[in-house]
Amino acid sequence: MRILVTGAAGFIGSCYVRSLLTGAHPGCEDVHVTVLDKLTYAGNPENLWPVAGNPRHTFVRGDVTDGELLAGLVPGHDVVVNFAAETHVDRSITGAGAFVTTNVLGTQRLLQAALEAGVRTFVHVSTDEVYGSVAEGSWDEDAPLEPNSPYAASKAGADLLCRAYHRTYGLDVRVTRCSNNYGPYQYPEKVIPLFVTNLIDGLPVPLYGDGRNVREWLHVDDHCRAVQLVVDKGAAGEVYNVGGGVELTNLELTERLLATFGAGWEMVERVADRPGHDLRYSVDSGKIRAIGYEPRVDFDEGLEGVVRWYRDNEAWWRPLKERAARRTARPEETGGGR
Ligand code: NAD
């Protein structure tokens, strides 16, 4: 079987490819993986170094919006798994354009290329953020899409295109909507790696607003198992929520990270809340559990492992933080800042 994985130089896609090529998914021992990634600021070839020499792995640098490239690349693949996206909510607030281009147009171009190439199954990796905030209970897959950030809106647009390509053209498209992931190799602008790397350096951590926002956490390994389960056992045209089951306010998460470092609340710097900041996300994972999904990684152990990984892999994250700091100091390098 040949699988095309887009965005696999990023956090979750690279975990999926490493797991595919290191025997984590029974039945995938002979799979050949093509990675397509643009290598934006969030894409890092080092994330794939552990499998770089694997003969069942090919890396292609390119853009999912490049229809000509896709027309040449997609044929011959049985499955497409689409992780490629602009993913940072804060960046979507200061510059939504790139999110619409990659997340909406890129997904449509990929769907079209998959349709024309006769790809058997297309799995689109989406997010719980498309549902918007839920005060109580959990969203199931039939809940309305009420995204509140440009990031979430662009992901919702992509989800609807997936639905349309299934309904209109009969393409076997399956969508996953996962809660917040944590794990190694996550770019240090996201809350857990940002806080961990700041605390390693003895720097304060920036906490949004009153810190009462609730997120549901899932280890990236469990997310990748869920994606493979949907490839293997999902049904065409269906959406699957993937929840972690561990709900924490940002205050609680911060408390745990501070405790890990033996630090106190004096290390917390309160910052103005993010505009449109959703109070709570929570998904009902009953549908994917019915086909065999069960998260395995205990949150406390998983978080401890992540802290250890960032302590042990400073050479991976420090250059990324230094580069980001230089960009902030010279905004003209990013065209005025993303
Ligand atoms: P990431 O930002 O770490 O990685 C995104 C990758 O996509 C990068 O390697 C980047 O270079 C690549 N990319 C961006 N634009 C591209 C383009 N135009 N063409 C080709 N490649 C491009 O993101 P992540 O956290 O690994 O998220 C992966 C997917 O999972 C995304 O679709 C995201 O919406 C979804 N998701 C993430 C989370 C989370 O907590 N991180 C939760 C649920 C869903």
PDB file of C-alpha atoms in Angstrom, residues 23-302:
ATOM      1  CA  GLY A  23       5.960  -0.937  13.153  1.00  0.00           C
ATOM      2  CA  ALA A  24       3.516   0.797  15.497  1.00  0.00           C
ATOM      3  CA  HIS A  25       0.515  -0.079  13.311  1.00  0.00           C
ATOM      4  CA  PRO A  26      -0.025  -3.800  12.693  1.00  0.00           C
ATOM      5  CA  GLY A  27      -0.625  -4.517   9.004  1.00  0.00           C
ATOM      6  CA  CYS A  28       1.439  -1.515   7.833  1.00  0.00           C
ATOM      7  CA  GLU A  29       4.782  -3.338   7.654  1.00  0.00           C
ATOM      8  CA  ASP A  30       4.945  -3.007   3.851  1.00  0.00           C
ATOM      9  CA  VAL A  31       3.447   0.457   3.531  1.00  0.00           C
ATOM     10  CA  HIS A  32       5.364   2.988   1.435  1.00  0.00           C
ATOM     11  CA  VAL A  33       5.005   6.566   2.652  1.00  0.00           C
ATOM     12  CA  THR A  34       5.358   9.687   0.526  1.00  0.00           C
ATOM     13  CA  VAL A  35       5.581  12.868   2.570  1.00  0.00           C
ATOM     14  CA  LEU A  36       4.484  16.139   0.976  1.00  0.00           C
ATOM     15  CA  ASP A  37       5.365  19.204   3.019  1.00  0.00           C
ATOM     16  CA  LYS A  38       5.990  22.857   2.187  1.00  0.00           C
ATOM     17  CA  LEU A  39       8.359  23.257   5.151  1.00  0.00           C
ATOM     18  CA  THR A  40       6.797  26.416   6.521  1.00  0.00           C
ATOM     19  CA  TYR A  41       8.175  27.785   9.817  1.00  0.00           C
ATOM     20  CA  ALA A  42       6.310  24.860  11.484  1.00  0.00           C
ATOM     21  CA  GLY A  43       7.723  22.153   9.224  1.00  0.00           C
ATOM     22  CA  ASN A  44      11.045  20.679  10.273  1.00  0.00           C
ATOM     23  CA  PRO A  45      12.843  17.893   8.386  1.00  0.00           C
ATOM     24  CA  GLU A  46      14.526  16.928  11.689  1.00  0.00           C
ATOM     25  CA  ASN A  47      11.139  15.578  12.828  1.00  0.00           C
ATOM     26  CA  LEU A  48      11.575  12.834  10.227  1.00  0.00           C
ATOM     27  CA  TRP A  49      15.270  12.120  10.820  1.00  0.00           C
ATOM     28  CA  PRO A  50      14.503   8.938  12.791  1.00  0.00           C
ATOM     29  CA  VAL A  51      13.078   7.426   9.561  1.00  0.00           C
ATOM     30  CA  ALA A  52      15.019   9.441   6.964  1.00  0.00           C
ATOM     31  CA  GLY A  53      17.042   6.467   5.704  1.00  0.00           C
ATOM     32  CA  ASN A  54      14.067   4.143   5.530  1.00  0.00           C
ATOM     33  CA  PRO A  55      13.659   2.858   1.943  1.00  0.00           C
ATOM     34  CA  ARG A  56       9.856   2.924   2.373  1.00  0.00           C
ATOM     35  CA  HIS A  57       9.917   6.707   2.805  1.00  0.00           C
ATOM     36  CA  THR A  58      10.107   9.454   0.161  1.00  0.00           C
ATOM     37  CA  PHE A  59      10.123  13.169   1.013  1.00  0.00           C
ATOM     38  CA  VAL A  60       8.780  15.767  -1.406  1.00  0.00           C
ATOM     39  CA  ARG A  61       8.964  19.457  -0.623  1.00  0.00           C
ATOM     40  CA  GLY A  62       5.897  21.142  -2.057  1.00  0.00           C
ATOM     41  CA  ASP A  63       2.669  22.998  -1.480  1.00  0.00           C
ATOM     42  CA  VAL A  64      -0.761  21.367  -1.222  1.00  0.00           C
ATOM     43  CA  THR A  65      -2.180  24.281  -3.205  1.00  0.00           C
ATOM     44  CA  ASP A  66       0.047  23.414  -6.194  1.00  0.00           C
ATOM     45  CA  GLY A  67      -2.413  21.585  -8.469  1.00  0.00           C
ATOM     46  CA  GLU A  68       0.218  20.776 -11.090  1.00  0.00           C
ATOM     47  CA  LEU A  69       2.506  19.182  -8.507  1.00  0.00           C
ATOM     48  CA  LEU A  70      -0.411  17.189  -7.070  1.00  0.00           C
ATOM     49  CA  ALA A  71      -1.473  15.940 -10.510  1.00  0.00           C
ATOM     50  CA  GLY A  72       1.969  14.378 -10.892  1.00  0.00           C
ATOM     51  CA  LEU A  73       2.402  13.184  -7.315  1.00  0.00           C
ATOM     52  CA  VAL A  74      -0.950  11.776  -6.167  1.00  0.00           C
ATOM     53  CA  PRO A  75      -1.473   9.020  -8.819  1.00  0.00           C
ATOM     54  CA  GLY A  76      -0.214   5.652  -7.592  1.00  0.00           C
ATOM     55  CA  HIS A  77      -1.208   6.276  -3.972  1.00  0.00           C
ATOM     56  CA  ASP A  78      -3.949   4.202  -2.353  1.00  0.00           C
ATOM     57  CA  VAL A  79      -4.517   6.491   0.609  1.00  0.00           C
ATOM     58  CA  VAL A  80      -4.040  10.207   1.282  1.00  0.00           C
ATOM     59  CA  VAL A  81      -3.846  11.478   4.870  1.00  0.00           C
ATOM     60  CA  ASN A  82      -4.028  15.253   5.004  1.00  0.00           C
ATOM     61  CA  PHE A  83      -2.330  16.875   8.007  1.00  0.00           C
ATOM     62  CA  ALA A  84      -1.014  19.925   6.109  1.00  0.00           C
ATOM     63  CA  ALA A  85      -2.356  23.121   7.589  1.00  0.00           C
ATOM     64  CA  GLU A  86      -1.600  26.458   9.120  1.00  0.00           C
ATOM     65  CA  THR A  87      -2.356  25.604  12.742  1.00  0.00           C
ATOM     66  CA  HIS A  88      -1.657  28.385  15.209  1.00  0.00           C
ATOM     67  CA  VAL A  89      -4.797  30.258  16.289  1.00  0.00           C
ATOM     68  CA  ASP A  90      -2.887  33.410  17.295  1.00  0.00           C
ATOM     69  CA  ARG A  91      -1.293  33.627  13.838  1.00  0.00           C
ATOM     70  CA  SER A  92      -4.736  33.225  12.239  1.00  0.00           C
ATOM     71  CA  ILE A  93      -5.927  36.273  14.176  1.00  0.00           C
ATOM     72  CA  THR A  94      -3.125  38.492  12.881  1.00  0.00           C
ATOM     73  CA  GLY A  95      -3.103  37.031   9.350  1.00  0.00           C
ATOM     74  CA  ALA A  96      -6.010  34.844   8.238  1.00  0.00           C
ATOM     75  CA  GLY A  97      -5.111  34.740   4.535  1.00  0.00           C
ATOM     76  CA  ALA A  98      -2.556  31.946   4.701  1.00  0.00           C
ATOM     77  CA  PHE A  99      -5.049  29.846   6.689  1.00  0.00           C
ATOM     78  CA  VAL A 100      -7.693  30.137   3.981  1.00  0.00           C
ATOM     79  CA  THR A 101      -5.159  29.415   1.250  1.00  0.00           C
ATOM     80  CA  THR A 102      -3.614  26.302   2.780  1.00  0.00           C
ATOM     81  CA  ASN A 103      -6.466  24.924   4.842  1.00  0.00           C
ATOM     82  CA  VAL A 104      -9.362  25.528   2.455  1.00  0.00           C
ATOM     83  CA  LEU A 105      -7.879  25.820  -1.047  1.00  0.00           C
ATOM     84  CA  GLY A 106      -5.122  23.295  -0.287  1.00  0.00           C
ATOM     85  CA  THR A 107      -7.654  20.719   0.897  1.00  0.00           C
ATOM     86  CA  GLN A 108      -9.827  21.267  -2.189  1.00  0.00           C
ATOM     87  CA  ARG A 109      -6.857  20.870  -4.545  1.00  0.00           C
ATOM     88  CA  LEU A 110      -5.844  17.691  -2.739  1.00  0.00           C
ATOM     89  CA  LEU A 111      -9.387  16.293  -2.857  1.00  0.00           C
ATOM     90  CA  GLN A 112      -9.571  17.048  -6.577  1.00  0.00           C
ATOM     91  CA  ALA A 113      -6.208  15.403  -7.246  1.00  0.00           C
ATOM     92  CA  ALA A 114      -7.257  12.353  -5.196  1.00  0.00           C
ATOM     93  CA  LEU A 115     -10.516  12.105  -7.141  1.00  0.00           C
ATOM     94  CA  GLU A 116      -8.762  12.334 -10.499  1.00  0.00           C
ATOM     95  CA  ALA A 117      -6.095   9.809  -9.446  1.00  0.00           C
ATOM     96  CA  GLY A 118      -8.638   7.247  -8.189  1.00  0.00           C
ATOM     97  CA  VAL A 119      -7.279   7.277  -4.635  1.00  0.00           C
ATOM     98  CA  ARG A 120      -9.121   4.647  -2.555  1.00  0.00           C
ATOM     99  CA  THR A 121      -9.403   6.558   0.735  1.00  0.00           C
ATOM    100  CA  PHE A 122      -8.801  10.166   1.778  1.00  0.00           C
ATOM    101  CA  VAL A 123      -8.482  10.897   5.492  1.00  0.00           C
ATOM    102  CA  HIS A 124      -8.692  14.550   6.432  1.00  0.00           C
ATOM    103  CA  VAL A 125      -7.340  15.496   9.849  1.00  0.00           C
ATOM    104  CA  SER A 126      -9.510  18.204  11.352  1.00  0.00           C
ATOM    105  CA  THR A 127     -10.028  19.591  14.839  1.00  0.00           C
ATOM    106  CA  ASP A 128     -12.586  19.853  17.660  1.00  0.00           C
ATOM    107  CA  GLU A 129     -12.285  23.638  17.264  1.00  0.00           C
ATOM    108  CA  VAL A 130     -14.700  23.551  14.292  1.00  0.00           C
ATOM    109  CA  TYR A 131     -17.593  23.092  16.753  1.00  0.00           C
ATOM    110  CA  GLY A 132     -16.754  26.186  18.752  1.00  0.00           C
ATOM    111  CA  SER A 133     -17.169  26.469  22.492  1.00  0.00           C
ATOM    112  CA  VAL A 134     -19.425  24.134  24.506  1.00  0.00           C
ATOM    113  CA  ALA A 135     -20.379  25.195  28.051  1.00  0.00           C
ATOM    114  CA  GLU A 136     -21.529  21.755  29.226  1.00  0.00           C
ATOM    115  CA  GLY A 137     -21.546  18.228  27.839  1.00  0.00           C
ATOM    116  CA  SER A 138     -19.723  17.236  24.639  1.00  0.00           C
ATOM    117  CA  TRP A 139     -20.270  17.739  20.927  1.00  0.00           C
ATOM    118  CA  ASP A 140     -21.021  14.680  18.839  1.00  0.00           C
ATOM    119  CA  GLU A 141     -20.331  14.578  15.095  1.00  0.00           C
ATOM    120  CA  ASP A 142     -23.803  15.955  14.232  1.00  0.00           C
ATOM    121  CA  ALA A 143     -23.318  19.148  16.239  1.00  0.00           C
ATOM    122  CA  PRO A 144     -23.393  22.378  14.220  1.00  0.00           C
ATOM    123  CA  LEU A 145     -20.083  23.853  13.099  1.00  0.00           C
ATOM    124  CA  GLU A 146     -19.692  27.205  14.858  1.00  0.00           C
ATOM    125  CA  PRO A 147     -15.995  28.081  14.558  1.00  0.00           C
ATOM    126  CA  ASN A 148     -14.847  31.256  16.291  1.00  0.00           C
ATOM    127  CA  SER A 149     -11.288  31.839  15.085  1.00  0.00           C
ATOM    128  CA  PRO A 150     -10.088  32.204  11.485  1.00  0.00           C
ATOM    129  CA  TYR A 151      -8.097  28.981  12.051  1.00  0.00           C
ATOM    130  CA  ALA A 152     -11.198  27.059  13.128  1.00  0.00           C
ATOM    131  CA  ALA A 153     -13.279  28.604  10.334  1.00  0.00           C
ATOM    132  CA  SER A 154     -10.737  27.553   7.711  1.00  0.00           C
ATOM    133  CA  LYS A 155     -10.702  24.002   9.121  1.00  0.00           C
ATOM    134  CA  ALA A 156     -14.521  23.944   9.080  1.00  0.00           C
ATOM    135  CA  GLY A 157     -14.461  25.069   5.427  1.00  0.00           C
ATOM    136  CA  ALA A 158     -12.138  22.186   4.606  1.00  0.00           C
ATOM    137  CA  ASP A 159     -14.401  19.729   6.464  1.00  0.00           C
ATOM    138  CA  LEU A 160     -17.364  20.860   4.374  1.00  0.00           C
ATOM    139  CA  LEU A 161     -15.402  20.428   1.155  1.00  0.00           C
ATOM    140  CA  CYS A 162     -14.592  16.873   2.281  1.00  0.00           C
ATOM    141  CA  ARG A 163     -18.294  16.253   2.795  1.00  0.00           C
ATOM    142  CA  ALA A 164     -19.085  17.729  -0.632  1.00  0.00           C
ATOM    143  CA  TYR A 165     -16.463  15.599  -2.427  1.00  0.00           C
ATOM    144  CA  HIS A 166     -18.019  12.518  -0.864  1.00  0.00           C
ATOM    145  CA  ARG A 167     -21.636  13.502  -1.574  1.00  0.00           C
ATOM    146  CA  THR A 168     -21.060  14.913  -5.057  1.00  0.00           C
ATOM    147  CA  TYR A 169     -18.355  12.671  -6.486  1.00  0.00           C
ATOM    148  CA  GLY A 170     -18.508   9.597  -4.236  1.00  0.00           C
ATOM    149  CA  LEU A 171     -14.888  10.018  -3.093  1.00  0.00           C
ATOM    150  CA  ASP A 172     -14.201   7.926   0.034  1.00  0.00           C
ATOM    151  CA  VAL A 173     -13.404  10.793   2.398  1.00  0.00           C
ATOM    152  CA  ARG A 174     -13.212  10.362   6.182  1.00  0.00           C
ATOM    153  CA  VAL A 175     -12.718  13.252   8.588  1.00  0.00           C
ATOM    154  CA  THR A 176     -11.240  13.134  12.094  1.00  0.00           C
ATOM    155  CA  ARG A 177     -11.856  15.921  14.630  1.00  0.00           C
ATOM    156  CA  CYS A 178      -9.343  15.660  17.415  1.00  0.00           C
ATOM    157  CA  SER A 179      -8.902  17.525  20.679  1.00  0.00           C
ATOM    158  CA  ASN A 180      -5.650  19.245  21.795  1.00  0.00           C
ATOM    159  CA  ASN A 181      -2.551  17.127  21.255  1.00  0.00           C
ATOM    160  CA  TYR A 182       0.625  17.113  23.294  1.00  0.00           C
ATOM    161  CA  GLY A 183       3.849  15.213  22.749  1.00  0.00           C
ATOM    162  CA  PRO A 184       7.447  15.525  21.548  1.00  0.00           C
ATOM    163  CA  TYR A 185       8.407  17.552  18.447  1.00  0.00           C
ATOM    164  CA  GLN A 186       5.635  20.144  18.972  1.00  0.00           C
ATOM    165  CA  TYR A 187       6.678  23.599  17.774  1.00  0.00           C
ATOM    166  CA  PRO A 188       7.448  25.737  20.839  1.00  0.00           C
ATOM    167  CA  GLU A 189       4.767  28.364  20.166  1.00  0.00           C
ATOM    168  CA  LYS A 190       2.001  26.008  21.402  1.00  0.00           C
ATOM    169  CA  VAL A 191       1.149  26.167  25.089  1.00  0.00           C
ATOM    170  CA  ILE A 192       2.800  23.023  26.494  1.00  0.00           C
ATOM    171  CA  PRO A 193       6.165  23.259  24.689  1.00  0.00           C
ATOM    172  CA  LEU A 194       6.203  27.041  25.155  1.00  0.00           C
ATOM    173  CA  PHE A 195       5.686  26.738  28.904  1.00  0.00           C
ATOM    174  CA  VAL A 196       8.096  23.798  29.265  1.00  0.00           C
ATOM    175  CA  THR A 197      10.915  25.463  27.317  1.00  0.00           C
ATOM    176  CA  ASN A 198      10.401  28.789  29.135  1.00  0.00           C
ATOM    177  CA  LEU A 199      10.559  26.995  32.489  1.00  0.00           C
ATOM    178  CA  ILE A 200      13.718  25.131  31.440  1.00  0.00           C
ATOM    179  CA  ASP A 201      15.235  28.567  30.796  1.00  0.00           C
ATOM    180  CA  GLY A 202      13.872  30.021  34.055  1.00  0.00           C
ATOM    181  CA  LEU A 203      11.624  32.413  32.123  1.00  0.00           C
ATOM    182  CA  PRO A 204       8.021  33.333  33.018  1.00  0.00           C
ATOM    183  CA  VAL A 205       5.116  31.662  31.203  1.00  0.00           C
ATOM    184  CA  PRO A 206       2.385  33.792  29.573  1.00  0.00           C
ATOM    185  CA  LEU A 207      -1.131  32.791  30.683  1.00  0.00           C
ATOM    186  CA  TYR A 208      -4.118  34.117  28.739  1.00  0.00           C
ATOM    187  CA  GLY A 209      -6.867  35.978  30.612  1.00  0.00           C
ATOM    188  CA  ASP A 210      -8.193  34.314  33.759  1.00  0.00           C
ATOM    189  CA  GLY A 211      -6.859  30.893  32.691  1.00  0.00           C
ATOM    190  CA  ARG A 212     -10.286  29.268  33.040  1.00  0.00           C
ATOM    191  CA  ASN A 213     -10.430  28.044  29.433  1.00  0.00           C
ATOM    192  CA  VAL A 214     -10.870  24.274  29.351  1.00  0.00           C
ATOM    193  CA  ARG A 215      -9.114  22.012  26.849  1.00  0.00           C
ATOM    194  CA  GLU A 216      -9.284  18.256  26.381  1.00  0.00           C
ATOM    195  CA  TRP A 217      -5.795  16.727  26.069  1.00  0.00           C
ATOM    196  CA  LEU A 218      -4.664  13.721  24.048  1.00  0.00           C
ATOM    197  CA  HIS A 219      -1.169  12.316  23.569  1.00  0.00           C
ATOM    198  CA  VAL A 220      -0.042  12.545  19.939  1.00  0.00           C
ATOM    199  CA  ASP A 221       0.647   8.769  19.832  1.00  0.00           C
ATOM    200  CA  ASP A 222      -3.015   8.123  20.656  1.00  0.00           C
ATOM    201  CA  HIS A 223      -4.100  10.577  17.947  1.00  0.00           C
ATOM    202  CA  CYS A 224      -1.931   8.764  15.380  1.00  0.00           C
ATOM    203  CA  ARG A 225      -3.432   5.422  16.419  1.00  0.00           C
ATOM    204  CA  ALA A 226      -6.877   6.952  15.904  1.00  0.00           C
ATOM    205  CA  VAL A 227      -5.953   8.218  12.426  1.00  0.00           C
ATOM    206  CA  GLN A 228      -4.727   4.758  11.423  1.00  0.00           C
ATOM    207  CA  LEU A 229      -7.895   3.206  12.851  1.00  0.00           C
ATOM    208  CA  VAL A 230      -9.963   5.498  10.628  1.00  0.00           C
ATOM    209  CA  VAL A 231      -7.816   4.514   7.608  1.00  0.00           C
ATOM    210  CA  ASP A 232      -8.358   0.814   8.426  1.00  0.00           C
ATOM    211  CA  LYS A 233     -11.880   0.679   9.806  1.00  0.00           C
ATOM    212  CA  GLY A 234     -13.575   4.014   9.163  1.00  0.00           C
ATOM    213  CA  ALA A 235     -16.417   4.386   6.682  1.00  0.00           C
ATOM    214  CA  ALA A 236     -16.654   6.611   3.615  1.00  0.00           C
ATOM    215  CA  GLY A 237     -18.262   9.990   4.229  1.00  0.00           C
ATOM    216  CA  GLU A 238     -18.084   9.703   8.023  1.00  0.00           C
ATOM    217  CA  VAL A 239     -16.689  12.081  10.624  1.00  0.00           C
ATOM    218  CA  TYR A 240     -14.990  10.776  13.778  1.00  0.00           C
ATOM    219  CA  ASN A 241     -14.377  12.811  16.921  1.00  0.00           C
ATOM    220  CA  VAL A 242     -11.174  11.898  18.749  1.00  0.00           C
ATOM    221  CA  GLY A 243     -11.145  13.050  22.356  1.00  0.00           C
ATOM    222  CA  GLY A 244      -8.544  12.617  25.021  1.00  0.00           C
ATOM    223  CA  GLY A 245     -10.954  12.511  27.924  1.00  0.00           C
ATOM    224  CA  VAL A 246      -8.628  14.601  30.113  1.00  0.00           C
ATOM    225  CA  GLU A 247     -10.131  18.047  30.609  1.00  0.00           C
ATOM    226  CA  LEU A 248      -8.058  20.717  32.283  1.00  0.00           C
ATOM    227  CA  THR A 249      -8.383  24.447  32.666  1.00  0.00           C
ATOM    228  CA  ASN A 250      -5.296  26.317  31.565  1.00  0.00           C
ATOM    229  CA  LEU A 251      -4.818  27.180  35.249  1.00  0.00           C
ATOM    230  CA  GLU A 252      -4.724  23.466  36.122  1.00  0.00           C
ATOM    231  CA  LEU A 253      -2.340  22.705  33.266  1.00  0.00           C
ATOM    232  CA  THR A 254      -0.075  25.567  34.350  1.00  0.00           C
ATOM    233  CA  GLU A 255      -0.178  24.352  37.966  1.00  0.00           C
ATOM    234  CA  ARG A 256       1.006  20.881  36.889  1.00  0.00           C
ATOM    235  CA  LEU A 257       3.832  22.245  34.760  1.00  0.00           C
ATOM    236  CA  LEU A 258       4.985  24.627  37.494  1.00  0.00           C
ATOM    237  CA  ALA A 259       4.980  21.733  39.981  1.00  0.00           C
ATOM    238  CA  THR A 260       7.124  19.629  37.623  1.00  0.00           C
ATOM    239  CA  PHE A 261       9.761  22.373  37.697  1.00  0.00           C
ATOM    240  CA  GLY A 262       9.362  23.111  41.405  1.00  0.00           C
ATOM    241  CA  ALA A 263       8.308  26.647  40.358  1.00  0.00           C
ATOM    242  CA  GLY A 264       5.569  28.851  41.838  1.00  0.00           C
ATOM    243  CA  TRP A 265       2.952  31.270  40.494  1.00  0.00           C
ATOM    244  CA  GLU A 266       5.534  34.066  40.468  1.00  0.00           C
ATOM    245  CA  MET A 267       6.666  32.453  37.175  1.00  0.00           C
ATOM    246  CA  VAL A 268       3.273  33.214  35.572  1.00  0.00           C
ATOM    247  CA  GLU A 269       2.803  36.384  33.573  1.00  0.00           C
ATOM    248  CA  ARG A 270      -0.858  37.226  32.935  1.00  0.00           C
ATOM    249  CA  VAL A 271      -1.450  38.456  29.380  1.00  0.00           C
ATOM    250  CA  ALA A 272      -4.548  39.917  27.727  1.00  0.00           C
ATOM    251  CA  ASP A 273      -6.968  37.232  26.587  1.00  0.00           C
ATOM    252  CA  ARG A 274      -7.001  36.057  22.957  1.00  0.00           C
ATOM    253  CA  PRO A 275      -9.926  37.663  21.052  1.00  0.00           C
ATOM    254  CA  GLY A 276     -12.784  35.187  20.498  1.00  0.00           C
ATOM    255  CA  HIS A 277     -11.081  32.754  22.901  1.00  0.00           C
ATOM    256  CA  ASP A 278     -13.349  29.694  23.211  1.00  0.00           C
ATOM    257  CA  LEU A 279     -14.062  28.811  26.832  1.00  0.00           C
ATOM    258  CA  ARG A 280     -14.325  25.054  26.489  1.00  0.00           C
ATOM    259  CA  TYR A 281     -13.949  22.321  23.883  1.00  0.00           C
ATOM    260  CA  SER A 282     -15.203  18.818  24.504  1.00  0.00           C
ATOM    261  CA  VAL A 283     -16.007  16.052  22.041  1.00  0.00           C
ATOM    262  CA  ASP A 284     -17.996  12.853  22.399  1.00  0.00           C
ATOM    263  CA  SER A 285     -15.745  10.066  21.091  1.00  0.00           C
ATOM    264  CA  GLY A 286     -18.403   7.320  21.226  1.00  0.00           C
ATOM    265  CA  LYS A 287     -18.410   6.799  17.458  1.00  0.00           C
ATOM    266  CA  ILE A 288     -14.671   6.105  17.100  1.00  0.00           C
ATOM    267  CA  ARG A 289     -14.656   4.056  20.312  1.00  0.00           C
ATOM    268  CA  ALA A 290     -17.262   1.817  18.649  1.00  0.00           C
ATOM    269  CA  ILE A 291     -14.653   0.875  15.997  1.00  0.00           C
ATOM    270  CA  GLY A 292     -11.942   0.209  18.588  1.00  0.00           C
ATOM    271  CA  TYR A 293     -10.401   3.509  19.699  1.00  0.00           C
ATOM    272  CA  GLU A 294      -9.093   3.680  23.237  1.00  0.00           C
ATOM    273  CA  PRO A 295      -6.474   6.238  24.300  1.00  0.00           C
ATOM    274  CA  ARG A 296      -3.568   4.443  25.988  1.00  0.00           C
ATOM    275  CA  VAL A 297      -1.269   7.147  27.298  1.00  0.00           C
ATOM    276  CA  ASP A 298      -1.963   8.247  30.869  1.00  0.00           C
ATOM    277  CA  PHE A 299      -1.908  12.057  30.962  1.00  0.00           C
ATOM    278  CA  ASP A 300       0.451  12.436  33.942  1.00  0.00           C
ATOM    279  CA  GLU A 301       2.924   9.933  32.512  1.00  0.00           C
ATOM    280  CA  GLY A 302       2.595  11.452  29.040  1.00  0.00           C
TER     281      GLY A 302
END
